[in-house]
CSV table of C-alpha atoms and ligand atoms in Angstrom, one decimal:
chain,number,residue,atom,x,y,z
A,20,UNK,CA,6.6,5.7,4.1
A,21,UNK,CA,5.5,7.2,0.8
A,22,UNK,CA,2.6,5.6,-0.9
A,23,UNK,CA,3.3,4.9,-4.6
A,24,UNK,CA,1.3,6.8,-7.2
A,25,UNK,CA,0.3,5.5,-10.6
A,26,UNK,CA,-0.6,7.1,-13.9
A,27,UNK,CA,-2.6,4.7,-16.1
A,28,UNK,CA,-2.6,6.0,-19.7
A,29,UNK,CA,-5.1,5.5,-22.5
A,30,UNK,CA,-7.5,3.1,-20.9
A,31,UNK,CA,-11.0,2.7,-22.2
A,32,UNK,CA,-13.6,3.2,-19.5
A,33,UNK,CA,-16.7,1.0,-19.2
A,34,UNK,CA,-18.6,3.8,-21.0
A,35,UNK,CA,-16.3,3.5,-24.0
A,36,UNK,CA,-14.6,6.8,-23.3
A,37,UNK,CA,-10.8,6.9,-23.4
A,38,UNK,CA,-9.0,8.4,-20.4
A,39,UNK,CA,-5.9,8.6,-18.3
A,40,UNK,CA,-6.3,7.7,-14.6
A,41,UNK,CA,-4.1,9.0,-11.8
A,42,UNK,CA,-4.0,7.1,-8.5
A,43,UNK,CA,-2.5,9.1,-5.6
A,44,UNK,CA,-3.0,9.7,-1.9
A,45,UNK,CA,-5.4,6.8,-1.5
A,46,UNK,CA,-7.9,7.9,-4.1
A,47,UNK,CA,-8.4,8.2,-7.8
A,48,UNK,CA,-7.0,11.7,-8.0
A,49,UNK,CA,-7.8,12.5,-11.6
A,50,UNK,CA,-9.5,11.0,-14.7
A,51,UNK,CA,-9.1,12.6,-18.1
A,52,UNK,CA,-6.3,13.8,-20.3
A,53,UNK,CA,-3.4,13.9,-18.0
A,54,UNK,CA,-0.2,15.2,-19.7
A,55,UNK,CA,2.2,14.3,-17.0
A,56,UNK,CA,2.4,13.1,-13.4
A,57,UNK,CA,5.8,13.6,-11.8
A,58,UNK,CA,7.0,10.7,-9.8
A,59,UNK,CA,4.2,8.4,-10.8
A,60,UNK,CA,4.7,4.9,-12.2
A,61,UNK,CA,3.3,5.0,-15.7
A,62,UNK,CA,1.1,2.0,-16.7
A,63,UNK,CA,0.4,1.9,-20.4
A,64,UNK,CA,-3.3,0.8,-20.8
A,65,UNK,CA,-3.6,1.3,-24.5
A,66,UNK,CA,-6.2,-1.2,-25.8
A,67,UNK,CA,-7.2,-2.1,-22.3
A,68,UNK,CA,-10.6,-1.7,-20.5
A,69,UNK,CA,-10.5,-0.1,-17.1
A,70,UNK,CA,-13.2,-1.5,-14.9
A,71,UNK,CA,-13.9,-0.7,-11.2
A,72,UNK,CA,-12.3,-3.4,-9.0
A,73,UNK,CA,-14.4,-6.5,-9.1
A,74,UNK,CA,-16.3,-7.5,-6.0
A,75,UNK,CA,-17.2,-11.2,-5.3
A,76,UNK,CA,-20.1,-11.8,-3.0
A,77,UNK,CA,-19.4,-15.5,-2.8
A,78,UNK,CA,-15.9,-16.7,-2.1
A,79,UNK,CA,-14.7,-19.7,-0.1
A,80,UNK,CA,-11.3,-18.8,1.4
A,81,UNK,CA,-11.1,-22.0,3.5
A,82,UNK,CA,-9.1,-20.4,6.3
A,83,UNK,CA,-9.3,-21.1,9.2
A,84,UNK,CA,-9.4,-24.9,9.1
A,85,UNK,CA,-8.9,-26.0,5.5
A,86,UNK,CA,-5.6,-24.4,4.7
A,87,UNK,CA,-4.6,-27.4,2.4
A,88,UNK,CA,-7.3,-26.0,0.0
A,89,UNK,CA,-6.8,-22.3,0.3
A,90,UNK,CA,-5.7,-19.6,2.8
A,91,UNK,CA,-6.8,-16.0,3.0
A,92,UNK,CA,-3.4,-15.0,1.5
A,93,UNK,CA,-3.6,-17.5,-1.5
A,94,UNK,CA,-7.3,-16.9,-2.1
A,95,UNK,CA,-7.0,-13.1,-2.2
A,96,UNK,CA,-3.9,-13.6,-4.5
A,97,UNK,CA,-6.3,-15.5,-6.8
A,98,UNK,CA,-8.7,-12.6,-6.4
A,99,UNK,CA,-6.0,-10.1,-7.5
A,100,UNK,CA,-5.2,-12.3,-10.5
A,101,UNK,CA,-8.8,-12.3,-11.5
A,102,UNK,CA,-9.3,-8.5,-11.2
A,103,UNK,CA,-11.1,-8.6,-7.8
A,104,UNK,CA,-10.4,-6.0,-5.1
A,105,UNK,CA,-12.9,-7.3,-2.6
A,106,UNK,CA,-14.3,-10.8,-1.7
A,107,UNK,CA,-17.0,-11.8,0.7
A,108,UNK,CA,-15.7,-14.8,2.6
A,109,UNK,CA,-18.2,-17.6,3.1
A,110,UNK,CA,-18.7,-18.8,6.7
A,111,UNK,CA,-18.1,-22.6,6.2
A,112,UNK,CA,-14.6,-22.5,7.7
A,113,UNK,CA,-13.5,-24.5,10.8
A,114,UNK,CA,-14.3,-23.1,13.2
A,115,UNK,CA,-17.4,-21.8,11.5
A,116,UNK,CA,-17.7,-18.0,11.2
A,117,UNK,CA,-20.6,-17.9,13.6
A,118,UNK,CA,-19.2,-15.6,16.3
A,119,UNK,CA,-17.8,-12.1,16.4
A,120,UNK,CA,-14.3,-13.5,17.2
A,121,UNK,CA,-14.1,-15.7,14.1
A,122,UNK,CA,-15.3,-13.0,11.7
A,123,UNK,CA,-12.9,-10.4,13.2
A,124,UNK,CA,-10.1,-12.9,12.7
A,125,UNK,CA,-11.1,-13.4,9.1
A,126,UNK,CA,-11.1,-9.7,8.4
A,127,UNK,CA,-7.7,-9.3,10.1
A,128,UNK,CA,-6.2,-12.0,8.0
A,129,UNK,CA,-7.4,-10.2,4.9
A,130,UNK,CA,-5.9,-6.9,6.1
A,131,UNK,CA,-2.6,-8.6,6.8
A,132,UNK,CA,-2.5,-10.3,3.3
A,133,UNK,CA,-3.3,-6.9,1.6
A,134,UNK,CA,-4.4,-8.3,-1.8
A,135,UNK,CA,-8.1,-7.5,-1.4
A,136,UNK,CA,-10.7,-6.4,1.1
A,137,UNK,CA,-11.9,-9.5,2.9
A,138,UNK,CA,-15.5,-8.9,4.1
A,139,UNK,CA,-16.6,-11.9,6.2
A,140,UNK,CA,-20.0,-13.4,5.8
A,141,UNK,CA,-21.5,-14.7,9.1
A,142,UNK,CA,-23.2,-18.0,9.5
A,143,UNK,CA,-27.0,-17.9,10.0
A,144,UNK,CA,-27.0,-20.9,12.4
A,145,UNK,CA,-24.6,-22.1,15.0
A,146,UNK,CA,-22.1,-24.4,13.3
A,147,UNK,CA,-24.1,-24.3,10.1
A,148,UNK,CA,-26.2,-27.0,11.7
A,149,UNK,CA,-29.6,-25.4,11.0
A,150,UNK,CA,-30.8,-25.8,14.6
A,151,UNK,CA,-30.2,-22.5,16.4
A,152,UNK,CA,-29.6,-18.9,15.2
A,153,UNK,CA,-25.9,-17.8,15.4
A,154,UNK,CA,-25.0,-14.5,17.1
A,155,UNK,CA,-26.1,-12.4,14.1
A,156,UNK,CA,-26.2,-9.1,16.1
A,157,UNK,CA,-22.8,-9.6,17.7
A,158,UNK,CA,-21.3,-10.2,14.3
A,159,UNK,CA,-23.0,-7.2,12.8
A,160,UNK,CA,-21.7,-5.0,15.7
A,161,UNK,CA,-18.2,-6.4,15.6
A,162,UNK,CA,-15.2,-4.7,13.9
A,163,UNK,CA,-16.0,-7.0,10.9
A,164,UNK,CA,-19.4,-5.2,10.5
A,165,UNK,CA,-21.0,-8.3,9.0
A,166,UNK,CA,-24.1,-7.5,6.8
A,167,UNK,CA,-24.4,-10.8,4.8
A,168,UNK,CA,-25.3,-14.0,6.6
A,169,UNK,CA,-25.3,-17.4,5.0
A,170,UNK,CA,-25.1,-21.1,5.8
A,171,UNK,CA,-23.8,-21.7,2.3
A,172,UNK,CA,-23.0,-25.3,1.6
A,173,UNK,CA,-26.2,-26.0,3.5
A,174,UNK,CA,-29.7,-24.6,3.0
A,175,UNK,CA,-31.4,-22.9,6.0
A,176,UNK,CA,-34.1,-25.4,5.7
A,177,UNK,CA,-36.2,-24.9,8.8
A,178,UNK,CA,-38.8,-22.2,7.8
A,179,UNK,CA,-39.1,-20.9,11.3
A,180,UNK,CA,-35.4,-20.3,11.6
A,181,UNK,CA,-35.3,-18.7,8.2
A,182,UNK,CA,-38.2,-16.4,9.2
A,183,UNK,CA,-36.4,-15.4,12.4
A,184,UNK,CA,-33.1,-14.8,10.6
A,185,UNK,CA,-34.8,-12.6,8.1
A,186,UNK,CA,-36.5,-10.7,10.9
A,187,UNK,CA,-33.4,-10.3,12.9
A,188,UNK,CA,-31.1,-8.8,10.2
A,189,UNK,CA,-33.6,-6.0,9.5
A,190,UNK,CA,-32.3,-4.1,12.6
A,191,UNK,CA,-28.9,-3.6,10.9
A,192,UNK,CA,-29.8,-3.7,7.2
A,193,UNK,CA,-28.4,-7.2,6.8
A,194,UNK,CA,-29.3,-9.8,4.2
A,195,UNK,CA,-29.7,-13.5,4.3
A,196,UNK,CA,-27.9,-15.2,1.4
A,197,UNK,CA,-29.7,-18.6,0.9
A,198,UNK,CA,-28.1,-21.7,-0.6
A,199,UNK,CA,-31.5,-22.9,-2.0
A,200,UNK,CA,-31.4,-26.7,-1.8
A,201,UNK,CA,-34.3,-28.8,-0.5
A,202,UNK,CA,-32.2,-31.4,1.4
A,203,UNK,CA,-34.7,-34.3,1.2
A,204,UNK,CA,-35.2,-33.9,-2.6
A,205,UNK,CA,-31.4,-34.0,-3.1
A,206,UNK,CA,-30.3,-36.8,-0.9
A,207,UNK,CA,-27.4,-38.5,-2.6
A,208,UNK,CA,-27.8,-36.4,-5.7
A,209,UNK,CA,-24.9,-36.4,-8.1
A,210,UNK,CA,-25.9,-34.3,-11.1
A,211,UNK,CA,-28.9,-32.5,-12.7
A,212,UNK,CA,-32.0,-34.7,-12.8
A,213,UNK,CA,-33.1,-35.4,-16.3
A,214,UNK,CA,-32.7,-37.7,-19.3
A,215,UNK,CA,-28.9,-37.6,-19.0
A,216,UNK,CA,-28.8,-38.5,-15.3
A,217,UNK,CA,-30.9,-41.6,-16.2
A,218,UNK,CA,-28.5,-42.5,-19.0
A,219,UNK,CA,-25.4,-42.1,-16.9
A,220,UNK,CA,-27.0,-43.8,-13.9
A,221,UNK,CA,-26.2,-41.0,-11.6
A,222,UNK,CA,-28.7,-39.9,-8.9
A,223,UNK,CA,-30.6,-36.8,-10.1
A,224,UNK,CA,-30.7,-33.4,-8.5
A,225,UNK,CA,-34.1,-32.0,-9.5
A,226,UNK,CA,-34.6,-28.3,-10.4
A,227,UNK,CA,-37.6,-28.2,-8.1
A,228,UNK,CA,-35.3,-28.7,-5.1
A,229,UNK,CA,-33.9,-25.3,-5.8
A,230,UNK,CA,-37.1,-23.6,-7.0
A,231,UNK,CA,-39.3,-24.7,-4.1
A,232,UNK,CA,-36.9,-23.2,-1.5
A,233,UNK,CA,-36.6,-19.9,-3.5
A,234,UNK,CA,-40.4,-19.7,-3.7
A,235,UNK,CA,-40.8,-20.3,0.0
A,236,UNK,CA,-38.1,-17.7,0.9
A,237,UNK,CA,-39.3,-14.9,-1.3
A,238,UNK,CA,-42.7,-15.3,0.4
A,239,UNK,CA,-41.1,-15.3,3.8
A,240,UNK,CA,-39.1,-12.2,2.9
A,241,UNK,CA,-42.3,-10.5,1.8
A,242,UNK,CA,-44.1,-11.6,4.9
A,243,UNK,CA,-41.5,-10.1,7.3
A,244,UNK,CA,-40.4,-7.2,5.0
A,245,UNK,CA,-36.8,-8.2,4.9
A,246,UNK,CA,-34.0,-8.6,2.4
A,247,UNK,CA,-33.2,-12.0,0.7
A,248,UNK,CA,-30.3,-12.8,-1.6
A,249,UNK,CA,-30.4,-16.1,-3.6
A,250,UNK,CA,-27.0,-17.7,-4.1
A,251,UNK,CA,-26.0,-19.4,-7.4
A,252,UNK,CA,-29.3,-19.6,-9.2
A,253,UNK,CA,-29.0,-22.4,-11.7
A,254,UNK,CA,-32.4,-23.2,-13.3
A,255,UNK,CA,-34.9,-21.5,-15.7
A,256,UNK,CA,-37.6,-22.2,-13.1
A,257,UNK,CA,-35.7,-20.3,-10.4
A,258,UNK,CA,-35.5,-17.3,-12.8
A,259,UNK,CA,-39.2,-17.4,-13.2
A,260,UNK,CA,-39.8,-17.4,-9.4
A,261,UNK,CA,-37.4,-14.5,-8.9
A,262,UNK,CA,-38.9,-12.5,-11.8
A,263,UNK,CA,-42.4,-13.0,-10.2
A,264,UNK,CA,-41.1,-11.9,-6.8
A,265,UNK,CA,-39.4,-8.8,-8.1
A,266,UNK,CA,-42.5,-7.8,-10.1
A,267,UNK,CA,-44.4,-8.1,-6.8
A,268,UNK,CA,-42.0,-5.7,-5.1
A,269,UNK,CA,-40.3,-8.3,-2.9
A,270,UNK,CA,-36.8,-7.2,-1.8
A,271,UNK,CA,-34.9,-10.1,-3.4
A,272,UNK,CA,-31.5,-10.1,-5.2
A,273,UNK,CA,-29.9,-13.0,-6.9
A,274,UNK,CA,-26.6,-14.2,-8.2
A,275,UNK,CA,-25.4,-16.6,-11.0
A,276,UNK,CA,-22.0,-18.1,-11.2
A,277,UNK,CA,-19.8,-17.9,-14.3
A,278,UNK,CA,-19.9,-21.6,-14.7
A,279,UNK,CA,-23.6,-21.7,-14.8
A,280,UNK,CA,-23.5,-19.1,-17.5
A,281,UNK,CA,-21.2,-21.2,-19.7
A,282,UNK,CA,-21.1,-24.9,-18.9
A,283,UNK,CA,-23.9,-27.5,-19.3
A,284,UNK,CA,-24.6,-30.9,-17.8
A,285,UNK,CA,-23.3,-32.6,-20.9
A,286,UNK,CA,-19.8,-32.3,-19.5
A,287,UNK,CA,-20.7,-34.8,-16.8
A,288,UNK,CA,-20.7,-37.5,-19.5
A,289,UNK,CA,-16.9,-37.4,-19.2
A,290,UNK,CA,-17.2,-38.3,-15.5
A,291,UNK,CA,-14.5,-35.7,-14.9
A,292,UNK,CA,-15.0,-34.5,-11.3
A,293,UNK,CA,-13.8,-31.0,-12.3
A,294,UNK,CA,-17.4,-30.6,-13.5
A,295,UNK,CA,-19.0,-31.7,-10.2
A,296,UNK,CA,-20.4,-28.7,-8.5
A,297,UNK,CA,-23.3,-27.7,-6.2
A,298,UNK,CA,-25.8,-26.7,-7.6
A,299,UNK,CA,-25.0,-29.0,-10.6
A,300,UNK,CA,-24.4,-27.9,-14.1
A,301,UNK,CA,-27.8,-27.8,-15.8
A,302,UNK,CA,-29.3,-28.0,-19.3
A,303,UNK,CA,-28.6,-25.6,-22.2
A,304,UNK,CA,-32.1,-24.2,-21.8
A,305,UNK,CA,-31.3,-23.2,-18.2
A,306,UNK,CA,-28.0,-21.6,-19.3
A,307,UNK,CA,-29.9,-19.6,-21.8
A,308,UNK,CA,-32.5,-18.5,-19.3
A,309,UNK,CA,-29.8,-17.5,-16.8
A,310,UNK,CA,-28.0,-15.3,-19.4
A,311,UNK,CA,-31.3,-13.6,-20.3
A,312,UNK,CA,-32.1,-13.0,-16.7
A,313,UNK,CA,-28.7,-11.4,-16.1
A,314,UNK,CA,-29.2,-9.2,-19.1
A,315,UNK,CA,-32.7,-8.1,-18.0
A,316,UNK,CA,-31.8,-7.5,-14.4
A,317,UNK,CA,-33.8,-10.4,-12.9
A,318,UNK,CA,-30.5,-11.8,-11.8
A,319,UNK,CA,-28.5,-8.9,-10.2
A,320,UNK,CA,-24.9,-10.1,-10.1
A,321,UNK,CA,-22.3,-12.6,-11.0
A,322,UNK,CA,-20.6,-14.3,-8.1
A,323,UNK,CA,-17.9,-16.9,-8.4
A,324,UNK,CA,-18.6,-19.5,-5.7
A,325,UNK,CA,-14.8,-20.0,-5.8
A,326,UNK,CA,-14.5,-23.4,-4.1
A,327,UNK,CA,-10.9,-24.6,-3.8
A,328,UNK,CA,-10.3,-28.3,-3.2
A,329,UNK,CA,-7.0,-30.2,-3.0
A,330,UNK,CA,-6.2,-32.6,-5.8
A,331,UNK,CA,-7.0,-35.7,-3.8
A,332,UNK,CA,-10.6,-34.4,-3.2
A,333,UNK,CA,-11.2,-34.0,-6.9
A,334,UNK,CA,-9.2,-36.8,-8.5
A,335,UNK,CA,-11.4,-39.7,-7.5
A,336,UNK,CA,-14.6,-41.5,-8.7
A,337,UNK,CA,-17.4,-39.0,-9.6
A,338,UNK,CA,-19.5,-40.1,-6.6
A,339,UNK,CA,-16.8,-39.6,-4.1
A,340,UNK,CA,-15.4,-36.3,-5.4
A,341,UNK,CA,-16.0,-33.0,-3.7
A,342,UNK,CA,-18.4,-30.4,-5.2
A,343,UNK,CA,-16.9,-27.2,-6.3
A,344,UNK,CA,-14.6,-25.3,-8.7
A,345,UNK,CA,-12.2,-22.4,-8.4
A,346,UNK,CA,-13.5,-19.4,-10.2
A,347,UNK,CA,-11.8,-16.1,-9.2
A,348,UNK,CA,-9.1,-16.2,-11.8
A,349,UNK,CA,-11.4,-17.1,-14.7
A,350,UNK,CA,-14.5,-15.2,-13.9
A,351,UNK,CA,-14.1,-12.1,-16.1
A,352,UNK,CA,-13.1,-14.2,-19.1
A,353,UNK,CA,-16.0,-16.6,-18.6
A,354,UNK,CA,-18.4,-13.6,-18.3
A,355,UNK,CA,-16.8,-12.2,-21.5
A,356,UNK,CA,-17.3,-15.5,-23.3
A,357,UNK,CA,-20.9,-16.2,-22.1
A,358,UNK,CA,-22.7,-12.8,-22.1
A,359,UNK,CA,-20.4,-10.1,-23.6
A,360,UNK,CA,-19.2,-11.7,-26.8
A,361,UNK,CA,-22.8,-12.3,-27.9
A,362,UNK,CA,-23.9,-8.7,-27.1
A,363,UNK,CA,-26.2,-9.5,-24.1
A,364,UNK,CA,-24.1,-7.3,-21.8
A,365,UNK,CA,-21.8,-4.4,-22.5
A,366,UNK,CA,-18.8,-3.4,-20.3
A,367,UNK,CA,-20.9,-1.0,-18.3
A,368,UNK,CA,-23.2,-3.9,-17.5
A,369,UNK,CA,-20.2,-6.0,-16.5
A,370,UNK,CA,-19.1,-3.2,-14.1
A,371,UNK,CA,-22.6,-3.3,-12.6
A,372,UNK,CA,-23.0,-7.1,-12.2
A,373,UNK,CA,-19.4,-7.7,-11.0
A,374,UNK,CA,-18.7,-4.6,-9.0
A,375,UNK,CA,-21.3,-2.0,-8.2
A,376,UNK,CA,-24.2,-4.3,-7.4
A,377,UNK,CA,-22.4,-6.9,-5.3
A,378,UNK,CA,-20.9,-4.1,-3.2
A,379,UNK,CA,-24.3,-2.6,-2.8
A,380,UNK,CA,-26.0,-5.9,-1.8
A,381,UNK,CA,-23.3,-6.5,0.7
A,382,UNK,CA,-23.3,-2.9,2.0
A,383,UNK,CA,-19.6,-2.7,1.4
A,384,UNK,CA,-18.2,0.8,1.3
A,385,UNK,CA,-15.1,1.9,-0.7
A,386,UNK,CA,-15.8,-0.8,-3.4
A,387,UNK,CA,-17.9,-0.9,-6.5
A,388,UNK,CA,-17.5,2.8,-7.2
A,389,UNK,CA,-17.4,4.0,-10.8
A,390,UNK,CA,-13.9,5.2,-11.9
A,391,UNK,CA,-14.0,9.0,-11.3
A,392,UNK,CA,-12.0,11.6,-9.5
A,393,UNK,CA,-12.4,11.2,-5.8
A,394,UNK,CA,-13.4,7.5,-5.9
A,395,UNK,CA,-11.6,4.7,-4.1
A,396,UNK,CA,-8.5,3.6,-6.0
A,397,UNK,CA,-9.9,0.1,-6.8
A,398,UNK,CA,-9.8,-0.9,-10.4
A,399,UNK,CA,-8.7,-3.6,-12.9
A,400,UNK,CA,-7.3,-3.4,-16.4
A,401,UNK,CA,-8.6,-6.0,-18.8
A,402,UNK,CA,-7.4,-6.9,-22.3
A,403,UNK,CA,-10.5,-7.9,-24.3
A,404,UNK,CA,-8.5,-8.8,-27.4
A,405,UNK,CA,-6.4,-11.5,-26.0
A,406,UNK,CA,-7.6,-15.1,-26.5
A,407,UNK,CA,-5.7,-18.0,-25.1
A,408,UNK,CA,-5.9,-21.4,-23.7
A,409,UNK,CA,-6.6,-21.2,-20.0
A,410,UNK,CA,-3.5,-22.8,-18.3
A,411,UNK,CA,-2.2,-23.5,-14.9
A,412,UNK,CA,-0.1,-20.3,-15.0
A,413,UNK,CA,-3.4,-18.3,-14.8
A,414,UNK,CA,-4.2,-19.8,-11.4
A,415,UNK,CA,-2.8,-17.9,-8.4
A,416,UNK,CA,-4.6,-19.7,-5.5
A,417,UNK,CA,-3.6,-22.9,-3.8
A,418,UNK,CA,-6.0,-25.2,-5.6
A,419,UNK,CA,-6.2,-26.0,-9.3
A,420,UNK,CA,-9.7,-27.5,-9.6
A,421,UNK,CA,-10.7,-25.3,-12.6
A,422,UNK,CA,-13.1,-26.6,-15.2
A,423,UNK,CA,-11.5,-24.3,-17.8
A,424,UNK,CA,-7.9,-25.7,-17.9
A,425,UNK,CA,-7.2,-26.5,-21.5
A,426,UNK,CA,-10.2,-24.4,-22.8
A,427,UNK,CA,-9.7,-21.3,-24.9
A,428,UNK,CA,-11.2,-18.3,-23.2
A,429,UNK,CA,-11.3,-14.7,-24.4
A,430,UNK,CA,-9.5,-11.8,-22.7
A,431,UNK,CA,-7.1,-11.5,-19.8
A,432,UNK,CA,-6.8,-9.5,-16.6
A,433,UNK,CA,-3.6,-7.5,-17.0
A,434,UNK,CA,-3.4,-5.4,-13.8
A,435,UNK,CA,-5.3,-4.9,-10.6
A,436,UNK,CA,-5.1,-1.9,-8.2
A,437,UNK,CA,-6.3,-2.3,-4.7
A,438,UNK,CA,-6.0,0.5,-2.1
A,439,UNK,CA,-4.1,2.5,-4.7
A,440,UNK,CA,-1.5,-0.2,-5.2
A,441,UNK,CA,-0.8,-2.7,-8.0
A,442,UNK,CA,-1.6,-6.2,-6.7
A,443,UNK,CA,-1.3,-7.5,-10.2
A,444,UNK,CA,0.9,-5.8,-12.8
A,445,UNK,CA,1.3,-6.8,-16.4
A,446,UNK,CA,-0.1,-10.2,-15.7
A,447,UNK,CA,2.2,-10.8,-12.7
A,448,UNK,CA,0.8,-11.1,-9.2
A,449,UNK,CA,3.0,-8.9,-7.0
A,450,UNK,CA,5.0,-10.3,-4.1
A,451,UNK,CA,2.9,-10.7,-1.0
A,452,UNK,CA,5.4,-9.1,1.3
A,453,UNK,CA,5.4,-5.9,-0.8
A,454,UNK,CA,1.6,-5.9,-1.1
A,455,UNK,CA,1.3,-6.4,2.7
A,456,UNK,CA,3.8,-3.6,3.4
A,457,UNK,CA,1.9,-1.2,1.1
A,458,UNK,CA,-1.5,-2.2,2.7
A,459,UNK,CA,-0.1,-1.3,6.2
A,460,UNK,CA,1.4,1.9,4.9
A,461,UNK,CA,-2.0,2.8,3.4
A,462,UNK,CA,-3.5,2.4,6.9
A,463,UNK,CA,-5.8,-0.5,6.0
A,464,UNK,CA,-7.4,-1.7,2.9
A,465,UNK,CA,-10.6,0.3,2.7
A,466,UNK,CA,-9.1,2.9,0.3
B,505,ZN,ZN1,-23.8,-22.8,-2.1
């Protein structure tokens, strides 16, 4: 079977330079002024920015176990629609991804779907119960080659378990990705703790519940000389702790979600459960601190925390509604709106925080490479000039719990290329059977 080749013409690279890009033979074959490429499908990218394929370090794919919310197929289809070519799949599935068998199954489902590389995250503790370390070594040595471990959804609260996990993963250059939430301080919590939670009569979720765990964990990481990653940082105080830890030379990285860069707790006044998320939306001062931290490198990456839920889990009273928002399809536009439009980040920075750095933190090969001859054929074409109301037609996953529906957002992902093939072309997600056929012809999805 012949693998299709593409000639992308007139794209602006993240550096601002204009170039044609030829994808052929499972690599980016050529970048520059390319007069002609016989047999290639020509993609006109005039006015579009070519970014390396986006990499999400924090995606909930829900399969196995919660297929009414999302499957590996629908979640990676959402990834393609959002410009992502790789997603790290969180471990809170059913069964939990706490054994070599489950993580290998997850990776295989990703390969079969073909839309994006699915790199499984392993659970830190058995069943996410926080009682006993999972088989970290077996997951690392498995075909899924797990390097990121997380109990996300839950905090690894026991300091002794956290210490042992940090020590254990050093042997294979792994990292513990912590969902920093002191459980006792957040029992029954419904929104950010402050004046507004008092006014609305909702139980508060104090910033210190996040900040105290991060402070403890950076010290533990320093003590054992291991690598810590902090999930979805949401407060100005957390930024201060991480800034201090980095200045001290502690090996810590951190992520912020698109929604924590754009939305504030004021939206909770509507009692619309689309705005219910863990960690909660915070104050405008926190949003400002998170933006500044992303710009100055204190926060390393943007990760979506794509958390699909079926309609019935979100269309209920605020107290009963599930936490979480879908985020893959809107991520690039929200980053554009929150930190690019105001000049805090340029497109080269976007390529770093949404592609190169997450691939590096997760030790994922064949992703996050700058667009150049010889690099893996993973890229996305983005139209920065489009501005439109974010509608249901932009969502390509199974769930529709997006906080952006009805909101005007800048830009639009036009095309996505994964393993040298268009998974999204001219705004249309390509048929899954064709994508899967290509992925098997390409001999896998690692490019
Ligand atoms: Zn989390």
